[in-house]
Each structure stands twice: as C-alpha cells, then as structure tokens.
Short mmCIF file of C-alpha atoms in Angstrom, two decimals:
data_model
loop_
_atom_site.label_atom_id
_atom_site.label_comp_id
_atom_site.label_asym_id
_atom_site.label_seq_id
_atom_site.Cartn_x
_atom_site.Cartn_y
_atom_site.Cartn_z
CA UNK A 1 1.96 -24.05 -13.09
CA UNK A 2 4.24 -27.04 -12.73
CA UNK A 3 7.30 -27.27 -10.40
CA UNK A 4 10.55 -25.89 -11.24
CA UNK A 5 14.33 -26.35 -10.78
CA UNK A 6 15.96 -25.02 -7.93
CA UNK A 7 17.88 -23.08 -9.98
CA UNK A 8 16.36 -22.85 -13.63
CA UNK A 9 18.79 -22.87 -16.58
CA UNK A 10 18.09 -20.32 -19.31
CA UNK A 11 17.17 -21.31 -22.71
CA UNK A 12 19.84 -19.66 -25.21
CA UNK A 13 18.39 -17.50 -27.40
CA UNK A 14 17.88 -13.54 -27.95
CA UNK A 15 17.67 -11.27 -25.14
CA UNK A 16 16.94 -12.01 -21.63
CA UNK A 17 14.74 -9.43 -19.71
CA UNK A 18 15.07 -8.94 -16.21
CA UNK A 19 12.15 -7.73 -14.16
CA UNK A 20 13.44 -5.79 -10.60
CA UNK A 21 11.57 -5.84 -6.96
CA UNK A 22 8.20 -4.51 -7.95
CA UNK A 23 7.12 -5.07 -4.00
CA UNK A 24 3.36 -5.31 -5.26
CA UNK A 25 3.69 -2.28 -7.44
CA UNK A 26 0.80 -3.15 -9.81
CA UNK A 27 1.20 0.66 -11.76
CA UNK A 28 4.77 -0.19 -11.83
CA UNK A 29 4.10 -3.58 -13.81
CA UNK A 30 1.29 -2.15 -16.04
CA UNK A 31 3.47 0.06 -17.68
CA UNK A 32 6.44 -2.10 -17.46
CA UNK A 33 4.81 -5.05 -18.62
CA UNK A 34 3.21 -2.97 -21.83
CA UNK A 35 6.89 -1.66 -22.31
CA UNK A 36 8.38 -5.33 -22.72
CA UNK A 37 5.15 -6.04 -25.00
CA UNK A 38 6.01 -3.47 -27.32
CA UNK A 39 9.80 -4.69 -27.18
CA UNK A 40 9.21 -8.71 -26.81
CA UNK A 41 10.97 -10.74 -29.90
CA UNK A 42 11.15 -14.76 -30.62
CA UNK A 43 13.30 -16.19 -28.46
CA UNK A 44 13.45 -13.78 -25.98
CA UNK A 45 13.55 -14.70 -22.01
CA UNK A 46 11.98 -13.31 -18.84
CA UNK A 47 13.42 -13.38 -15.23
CA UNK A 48 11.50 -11.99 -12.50
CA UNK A 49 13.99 -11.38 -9.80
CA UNK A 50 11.86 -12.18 -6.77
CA UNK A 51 9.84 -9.25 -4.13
CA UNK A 52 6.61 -9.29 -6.60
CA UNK A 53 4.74 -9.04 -2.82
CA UNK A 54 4.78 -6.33 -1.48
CA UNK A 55 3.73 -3.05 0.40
CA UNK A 56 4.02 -0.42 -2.77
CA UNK A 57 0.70 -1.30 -3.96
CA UNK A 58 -1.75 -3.85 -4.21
CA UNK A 59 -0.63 -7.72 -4.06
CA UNK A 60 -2.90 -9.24 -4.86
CA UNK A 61 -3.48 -6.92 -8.77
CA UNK A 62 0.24 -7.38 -8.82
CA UNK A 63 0.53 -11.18 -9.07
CA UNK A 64 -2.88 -11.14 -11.37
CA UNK A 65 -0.99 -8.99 -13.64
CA UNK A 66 1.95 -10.92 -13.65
CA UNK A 67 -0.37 -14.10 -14.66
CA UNK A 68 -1.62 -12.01 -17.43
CA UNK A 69 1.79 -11.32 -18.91
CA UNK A 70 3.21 -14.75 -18.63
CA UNK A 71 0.12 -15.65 -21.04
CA UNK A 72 0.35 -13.17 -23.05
CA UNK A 73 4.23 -13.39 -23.67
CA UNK A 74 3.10 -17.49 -23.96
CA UNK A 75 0.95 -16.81 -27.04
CA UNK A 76 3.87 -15.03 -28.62
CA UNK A 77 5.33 -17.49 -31.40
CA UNK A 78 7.82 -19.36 -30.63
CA UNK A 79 7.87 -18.77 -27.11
CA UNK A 80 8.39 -21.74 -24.64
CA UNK A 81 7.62 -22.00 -21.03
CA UNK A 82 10.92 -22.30 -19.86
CA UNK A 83 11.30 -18.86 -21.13
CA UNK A 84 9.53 -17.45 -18.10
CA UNK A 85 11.39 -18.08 -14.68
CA UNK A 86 9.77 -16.42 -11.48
CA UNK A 87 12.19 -16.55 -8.21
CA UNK A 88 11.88 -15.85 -4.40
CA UNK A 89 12.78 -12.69 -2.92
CA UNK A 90 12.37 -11.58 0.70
CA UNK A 91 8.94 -11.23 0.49
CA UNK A 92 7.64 -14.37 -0.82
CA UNK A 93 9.76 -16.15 1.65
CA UNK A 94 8.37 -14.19 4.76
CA UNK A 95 4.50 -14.88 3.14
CA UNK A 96 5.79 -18.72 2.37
CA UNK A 97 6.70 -18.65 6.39
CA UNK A 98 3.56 -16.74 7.66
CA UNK A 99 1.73 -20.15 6.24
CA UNK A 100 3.93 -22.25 8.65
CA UNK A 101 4.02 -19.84 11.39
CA UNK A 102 2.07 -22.42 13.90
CA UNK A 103 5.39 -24.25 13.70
CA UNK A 104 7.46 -21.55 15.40
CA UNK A 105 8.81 -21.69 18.45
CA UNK A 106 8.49 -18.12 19.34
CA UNK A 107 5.04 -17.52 17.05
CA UNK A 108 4.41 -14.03 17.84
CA UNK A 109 8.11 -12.67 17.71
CA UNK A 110 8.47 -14.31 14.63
CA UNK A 111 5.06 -13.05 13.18
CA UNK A 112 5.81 -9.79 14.47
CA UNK A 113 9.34 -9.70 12.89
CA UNK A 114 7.80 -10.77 9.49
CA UNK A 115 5.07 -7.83 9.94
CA UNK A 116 7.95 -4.90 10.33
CA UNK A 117 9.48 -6.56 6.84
CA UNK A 118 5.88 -5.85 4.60
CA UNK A 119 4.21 -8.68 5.95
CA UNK A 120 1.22 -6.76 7.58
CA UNK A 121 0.23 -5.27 4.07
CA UNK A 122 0.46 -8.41 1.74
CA UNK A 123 -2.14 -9.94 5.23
CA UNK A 124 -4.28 -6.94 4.74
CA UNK A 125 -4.25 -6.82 0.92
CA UNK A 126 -5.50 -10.27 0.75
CA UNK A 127 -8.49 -9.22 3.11
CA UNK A 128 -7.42 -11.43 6.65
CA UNK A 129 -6.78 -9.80 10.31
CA UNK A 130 -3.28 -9.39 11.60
CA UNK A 131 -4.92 -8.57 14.95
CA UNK A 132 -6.61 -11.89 14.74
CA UNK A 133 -3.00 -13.44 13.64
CA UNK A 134 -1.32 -11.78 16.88
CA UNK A 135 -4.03 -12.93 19.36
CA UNK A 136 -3.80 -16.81 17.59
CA UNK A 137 -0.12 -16.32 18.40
CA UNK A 138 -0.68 -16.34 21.85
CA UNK A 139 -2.81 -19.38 21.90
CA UNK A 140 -1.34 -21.91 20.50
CA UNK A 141 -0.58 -23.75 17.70
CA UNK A 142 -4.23 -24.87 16.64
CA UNK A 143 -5.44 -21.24 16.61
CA UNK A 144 -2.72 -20.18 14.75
CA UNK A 145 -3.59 -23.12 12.39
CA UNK A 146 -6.56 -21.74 11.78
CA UNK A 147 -5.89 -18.62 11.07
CA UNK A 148 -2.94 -19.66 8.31
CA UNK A 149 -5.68 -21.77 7.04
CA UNK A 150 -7.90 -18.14 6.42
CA UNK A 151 -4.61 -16.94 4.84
CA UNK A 152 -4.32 -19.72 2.41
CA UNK A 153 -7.92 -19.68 1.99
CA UNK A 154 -7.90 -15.71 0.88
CA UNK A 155 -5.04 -16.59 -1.58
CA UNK A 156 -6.56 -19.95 -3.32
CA UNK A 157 -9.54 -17.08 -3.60
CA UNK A 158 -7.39 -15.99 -6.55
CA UNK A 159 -6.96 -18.27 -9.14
CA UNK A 160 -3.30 -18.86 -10.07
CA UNK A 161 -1.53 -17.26 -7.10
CA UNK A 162 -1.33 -20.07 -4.72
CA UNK A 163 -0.07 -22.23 -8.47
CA UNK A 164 3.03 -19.08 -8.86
CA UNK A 165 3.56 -18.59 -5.56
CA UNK A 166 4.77 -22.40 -4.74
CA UNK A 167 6.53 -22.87 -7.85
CA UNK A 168 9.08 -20.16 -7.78
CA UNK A 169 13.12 -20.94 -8.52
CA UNK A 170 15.70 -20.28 -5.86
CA UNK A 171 18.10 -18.59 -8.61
CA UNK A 172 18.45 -18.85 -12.17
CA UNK A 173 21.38 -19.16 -14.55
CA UNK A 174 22.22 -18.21 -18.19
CA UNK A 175 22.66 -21.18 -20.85
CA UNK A 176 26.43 -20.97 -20.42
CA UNK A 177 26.19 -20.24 -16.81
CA UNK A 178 28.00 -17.20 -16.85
CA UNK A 179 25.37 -15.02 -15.30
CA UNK A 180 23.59 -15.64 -11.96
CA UNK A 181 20.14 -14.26 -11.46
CA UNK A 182 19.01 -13.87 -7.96
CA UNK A 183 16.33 -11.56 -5.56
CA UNK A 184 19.14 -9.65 -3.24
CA UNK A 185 22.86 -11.39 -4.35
CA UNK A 186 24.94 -14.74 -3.58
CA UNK A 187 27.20 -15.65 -0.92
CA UNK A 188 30.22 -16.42 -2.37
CA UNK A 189 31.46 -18.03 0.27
CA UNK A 190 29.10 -20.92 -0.37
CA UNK A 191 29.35 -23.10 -3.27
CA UNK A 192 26.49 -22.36 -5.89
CA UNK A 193 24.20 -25.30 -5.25
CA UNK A 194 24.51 -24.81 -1.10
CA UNK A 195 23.19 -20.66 -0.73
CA UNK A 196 21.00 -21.84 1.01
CA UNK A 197 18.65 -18.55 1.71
CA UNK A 198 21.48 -16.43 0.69
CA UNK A 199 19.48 -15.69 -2.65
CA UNK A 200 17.16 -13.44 -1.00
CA UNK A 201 18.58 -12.33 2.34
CA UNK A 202 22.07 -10.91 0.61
CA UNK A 203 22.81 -7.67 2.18
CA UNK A 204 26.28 -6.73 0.66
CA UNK A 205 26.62 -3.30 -1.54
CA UNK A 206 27.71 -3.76 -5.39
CA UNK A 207 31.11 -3.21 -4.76
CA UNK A 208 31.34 -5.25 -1.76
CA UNK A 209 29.67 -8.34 -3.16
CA UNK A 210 31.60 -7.80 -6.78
CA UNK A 211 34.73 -7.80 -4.64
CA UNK A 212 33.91 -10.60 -2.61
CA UNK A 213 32.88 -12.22 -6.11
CA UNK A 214 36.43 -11.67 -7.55
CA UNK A 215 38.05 -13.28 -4.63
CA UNK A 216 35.71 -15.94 -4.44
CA UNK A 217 36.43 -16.63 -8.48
CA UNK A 218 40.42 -16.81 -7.61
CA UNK A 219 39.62 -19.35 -4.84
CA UNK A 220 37.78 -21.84 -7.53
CA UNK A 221 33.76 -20.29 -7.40
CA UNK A 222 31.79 -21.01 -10.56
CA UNK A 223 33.02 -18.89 -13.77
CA UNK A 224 30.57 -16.31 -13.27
CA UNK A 225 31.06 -13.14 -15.13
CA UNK A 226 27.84 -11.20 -13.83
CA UNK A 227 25.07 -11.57 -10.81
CA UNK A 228 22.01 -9.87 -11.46
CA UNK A 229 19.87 -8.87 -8.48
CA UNK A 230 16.55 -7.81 -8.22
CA UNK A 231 17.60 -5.00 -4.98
CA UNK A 232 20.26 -3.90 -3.14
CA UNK A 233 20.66 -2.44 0.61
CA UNK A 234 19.25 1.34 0.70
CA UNK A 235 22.62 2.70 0.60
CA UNK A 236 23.78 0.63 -2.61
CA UNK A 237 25.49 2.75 -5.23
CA UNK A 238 24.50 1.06 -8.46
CA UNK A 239 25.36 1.29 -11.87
CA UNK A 240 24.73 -0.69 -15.01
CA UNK A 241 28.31 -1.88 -15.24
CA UNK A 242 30.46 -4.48 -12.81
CA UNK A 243 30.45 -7.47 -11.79
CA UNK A 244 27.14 -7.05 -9.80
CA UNK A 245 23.75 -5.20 -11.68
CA UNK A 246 20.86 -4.39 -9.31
CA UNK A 247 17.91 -3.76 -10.77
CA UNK A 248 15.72 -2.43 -9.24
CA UNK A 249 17.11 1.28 -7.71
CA UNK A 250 14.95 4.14 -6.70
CA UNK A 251 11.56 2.80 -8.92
CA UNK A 252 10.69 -0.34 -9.87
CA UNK A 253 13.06 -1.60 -13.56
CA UNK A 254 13.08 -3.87 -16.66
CA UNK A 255 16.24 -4.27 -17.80
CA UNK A 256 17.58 -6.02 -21.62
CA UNK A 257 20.64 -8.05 -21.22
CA UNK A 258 22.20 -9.71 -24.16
CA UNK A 259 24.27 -12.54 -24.08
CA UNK A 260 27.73 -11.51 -22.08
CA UNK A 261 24.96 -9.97 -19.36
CA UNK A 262 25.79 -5.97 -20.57
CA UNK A 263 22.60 -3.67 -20.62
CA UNK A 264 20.87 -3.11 -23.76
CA UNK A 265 18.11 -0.89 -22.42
CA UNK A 266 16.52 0.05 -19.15
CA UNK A 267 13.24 0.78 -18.89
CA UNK A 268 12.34 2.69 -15.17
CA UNK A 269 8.81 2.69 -13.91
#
C-alpha cells in the first residue's frame, strides 16, 4: 500500500460510507463488512474513521479483515483506489509511538500511560511481553530497542499490516470539501492544514464542538458544513443530525452519507 495525503480528498461520486471505531472488533467488521457488500454500488467511497486497534477483540483478525475488504471492494467494477481512505485514531497513534518508545524521555511513564489507553492488549494480541517492555524501560534505550524491534517483528509477521498501518491519512475531505472526516473531531481553533494531533485526541461533545464549529465558521474557518467522527467522549449525546455525526455510539457503525453529508442508512453492529 502506497503513501497517502495527509488529508485525502474524496473522489465525487455516489455514496460515501463511513466505517466508526471498531477498536479491534473483528465480529463487529464481519458483519459490517458483509452488510456494505450487500449494499456496495459503482462509485461508491469508503472512510475508515481511525481506532481499527483495539481492545474489543482481536487486532490482529481485525486489520486482516479489513485487508480482505479493501480487495474485495477493489475487484468491484469501477472502483478506484482512492476510493478507500484509512485514517489514525487514538489507537494507531499510541501503537505508532510504542515503536519509538526508546526515544522517550520518561520510557516507562510513557509506556505505562499508553498501556491504560488499550495499548497492553493490541502488545498481547500480537503475541510480545509487556512485562518484558516495562523491565526494557528501565534499562535503557538499547533494551527498549530491542524489544520495539520484537514488536515490529510480530506485526511484519502479518502480511499487509505493517503496509496499512504506516500509510494511514491524518483526515479526509469530501470532493467539495464540505465535509471533514476525522477519528475523534477538529480543533477549530486551528486552521485545517495545522490540527496537528487534534484529529484523534478531540475530546469535545457534539454540541460543544458543533458550537465551537459555528463560531469558528463566522471567524473565517473552512466552509465546512459537517465533521464526521469516528467516537465521541463517553458522555456524548449523539444523533444523526448537526453539524457534528459520531459514528460510532454504543456498538461499533457503518454509516451511508450522500453528498450534503445527511444519513442515508446506519447499519449498527
């Protein structure tokens, strides 16, 4: 899989599907992968909003599953690979950080920070030790070397993971870049190119971020009509209309969007 855009622009076309936090769900993305099968049309679109890690099931199934759809959905006619945008969510981040953890300055807080946030069962779905990850922590930067080495080592194990994994977009946008797909929300007190890791780490509520969204918009932010978010904060109230759509709720989602970004059908795992 070749590198992508930052943020990937959306072919126009039919409908765009957009796949919520799964968190390595992989009974969650059998059935909602056969569901968009059943459903998939020419020129159709998938985003998958980041958190396909995770600790609701197993990793490692999830991502080979995800692989499988992609070609599958590729063999369809007319579709294009620019039809199929992946991004990062909170959890690939914190696994894209474990690999550089002997850069830390602080390598066990950091490692143990990262293991409260779903690190420890991505580490133990792809087979490696945390213990042996804590005790490298305290001994320097070579040991801890090593060890990210066995972690990279137990991914590469899988073919196409490592490929998916360090091509993902930051964001994604709609052919007229009036809707913003991200993991967790924006910041829009940032201009759109400069989030920074605001894509995944957004903590804000629907109505708070579409709020801060419609201020933003008076104060010159990017004509955005919608953001479209993978998750929200546990005590999100969500609904399928506003300014901000999450996803992904109580289970895992697929959701159809059509053109203006309005929901044409949700499918709930």
């Amino acid at each position: 899989m070749s590198k992508v855009a930052s943020i990937a622009r959306l072919r126009d076309g039919g409908t765009t599907w957009a796949l919520g936090s799964l968190k390595g769900d992989d009974t969650a993305l059998e059935r909602l992968g056969g569901a968009l099968m059943q459903r998939w049309q020419p020129g159709d679109r998938l985003v998958v909003l980041g958190n396909m890690l995770g600790a609701a099931g197993n990793t490692p199934r999830t991502v080979d599953l995800m692989l499988l759809l992609r070609r599958r959905l590729l063999a369809r006619p007319g579709a294009e690979v620019e039809d199929f945008v992946f991004l990062r969510g909170p959890q690939e981040e914190i696994w894209h950080k474990v690999l550089q953890l002997q850069f830390a300055l602080a390598p066990l807080d950091v490692l143990d920070w990262m293991l409260s946030r779903g690190l420890d069962a991505i580490i133990e779905a792809y087979g490696h030790s945390i213990a042996e990850g804590r005790i490298a922590s305290r001994n320097g930067s070579l040991a801890i070397a090593r060890w990210t080495s066995g972690l990279r080592e137990r991914q590469a194990a899988h073919p196409g993971h490592s490929d998916l994994l360090n091509a993902l977009s930051r964001a994604a946008l709609s052919a007229d870049g009036r809707l913003v797909f991200a993991a967790t929300g924006v910041d829009p007190g940032r201009p759109l190119d400069g989030q920074a890791d605001a894509f995944w780490w957004s903590t804000q509520t629907d109505s708070a971020l579409g709020e801060a969204l419609g201020r933003a918009r008076d104060g010159g932010w990017p004509d955005i009509d919608r953001v479209v978010r993978g998750t929200g904060p546990s005590k999100n109230v969500a609904q399928d209309t506003g300014r901000v759509l999450t996803v992904t709720r109580d289970t895992p989602a697929l959701v159809a969007l059509d053109a203006d970004g309005a929901v044409r059908e949700r499918i709930e795992a």
